[in-house]
């Protein structure tokens, strides 16, 4: 089975500081920066791009996502409720991102409407069973194209997942 080939990576930076407000109360501040990197561009489907432009959709198959940094701040506290440190109350709030779902992004490389052709037949009487993958075109003239293509494109306002958490 054919797979989309593309290069991507994720850079992460994190800084944290702890402030002892009192001998019983600590505050921790943190900032994480995630930077997705995309090295390749999906193939161009000129026919689709022209059609999308005529409809003013603003989509192209050969556009890649930008490497926009994602900032995630965190704030936490630790409050020692007694002198024996038997009871400690902890809490925090923050914005979190996860690992980039590259499998979602790979669809834009494999589904441009160019790399994969789909054929449909309701009767296999005239088809030959060809086991050699390099000779599959021998059946092409016996099949009719289904008239549709699977095309994935990135939305102009596509954003990777971020969640806010209060603990």
C-alpha positions in Angstrom: 0.0 0.0 0.0 1.2 3.5 -0.9 2.1 5.8 2.0 2.6 9.5 2.0 6.2 10.6 2.5 6.8 13.9 4.2 9.1 15.3 6.7 8.1 17.0 9.9 9.4 17.6 13.4 8.5 19.3 16.7 10.7 21.5 18.8 9.9 22.1 22.4 11.3 24.6 24.9 10.3 24.9 28.6 11.2 27.3 31.3 10.1 27.2 34.9 10.7 29.2 38.1 9.6 28.5 41.7 9.0 31.4 44.0 8.9 30.8 47.8 6.3 33.5 48.7 6.5 32.4 52.4 7.9 29.4 54.2 4.5 27.7 53.7 3.4 29.0 50.3 5.2 28.3 46.9 4.3 29.5 43.5 5.6 27.9 40.3 5.4 29.7 36.9 6.2 28.0 33.6 6.1 28.6 29.9 6.3 26.0 27.2 6.8 26.7 23.6 6.1 24.1 20.9 7.1 24.7 17.4 5.9 22.4 14.7 8.2 22.2 11.7 7.0 21.0 8.2 9.7 20.3 5.7 7.7 19.2 2.7 4.7 20.6 0.6 1.9 18.4 -0.7 1.7 17.8 -4.5 -0.2 20.3 -6.6 -3.5 19.3 -8.1 -3.8 22.2 -10.7 -7.3 21.2 -11.7 -8.6 21.3 -8.2 -6.7 24.5 -7.3 -8.2 26.3 -10.4 -11.7 25.1 -9.5 -11.3 26.1 -5.8 -10.1 29.5 -6.9 -13.1 30.0 -9.2 -15.3 29.2 -6.2 -13.2 31.5 -4.0 -12.8 28.7 -1.4 -9.2 29.8 -0.6 -7.8 26.2 -0.6 -4.9 24.7 -2.5 -3.6 21.2 -2.4 0.0 22.4 -2.4 -0.1 24.5 0.8 1.6 23.4 4.0 1.0 24.6 7.5 3.1 27.3 8.9 5.6 26.7 11.7 3.8 29.0 14.2 5.0 28.7 17.8 2.4 27.6 20.3 2.7 29.2 23.8 1.5 27.3 26.8 1.7 29.0 30.2 1.4 27.2 33.6 0.8 28.5 37.1 0.9 26.2 40.2 1.0 26.6 43.9 1.8 24.5 47.0 0.5 25.5 50.4 1.6 23.8 53.5 -1.4 23.8 55.8 0.3 22.7 59.0 3.8 22.9 60.6 4.3 19.1 60.3 3.8 19.1 56.5 1.2 16.5 56.9 -1.4 18.4 54.9 -0.4 20.1 51.7 -2.8 21.7 49.2 -1.6 21.8 45.6 -3.3 23.3 42.6 -2.6 24.9 39.2 -3.9 26.1 35.9 -2.3 25.9 32.5 -2.6 25.6 28.8 -1.4 22.3 27.4 -0.6 21.0 23.9 0.1 17.4 23.0 2.2 15.7 20.4 1.3 16.9 16.9 -1.1 14.4 15.2 1.1 13.9 12.1 -1.2 11.1 10.9 -3.9 13.8 10.3 -1.5 15.9 8.4 -0.3 13.0 6.3 -3.8 12.9 4.6 -3.0 16.1 2.8 0.0 14.4 1.2 -1.7 11.2 0.2 -5.1 12.7 -0.8 -4.4 15.4 -3.3 -6.4 13.7 -6.0 -3.3 12.8 -8.0 -1.4 10.0 -6.3 -4.4 7.5 -6.0 -7.0 6.6 -8.6 -10.1 4.8 -7.6 -12.1 2.6 -10.0 -15.4 0.9 -9.5 -16.9 -2.0 -11.3 -20.2 -3.8 -10.8 -19.2 -6.8 -12.9 -15.9 -8.6 -12.8 -16.6 -10.8 -15.8 -14.2 -8.9 -18.2 -11.5 -8.3 -15.6 -8.3 -10.3 -15.4 -6.8 -11.3 -12.1 -3.3 -9.7 -12.2 -1.1 -10.3 -9.2 1.8 -8.2 -10.3 1.3 -4.7 -8.9 3.3 -3.1 -11.8 0.9 -4.4 -14.4 -2.4 -3.2 -12.9 -2.9 -0.8 -15.8 -3.8 -3.7 -18.0 -7.3 -3.6 -16.5 -7.7 0.2 -16.6 -9.5 0.3 -20.0 -12.1 -2.2 -18.7 -13.0 0.0 -15.7 -14.7 3.3 -15.4 -13.5 6.0 -13.1 -15.9 6.7 -10.2 -16.0 10.4 -11.0 -14.8 11.5 -7.5 -11.5 12.0 -5.9 -10.5 12.1 -2.3 -8.9 15.5 -1.7 -7.7 16.8 1.7 -6.6 20.4 2.2 -5.6 22.5 5.2 -8.0 25.2 6.3 -6.6 28.7 6.4 -7.5 28.9 10.1 -6.3 25.4 11.1 -4.9 25.3 14.6 -3.4 22.4 16.5 -5.2 21.2 19.6 -4.6 23.2 22.9 -6.6 22.7 26.1 -6.9 24.6 29.3 -6.7 22.7 32.6 -7.6 23.7 36.1 -6.5 21.4 38.9 
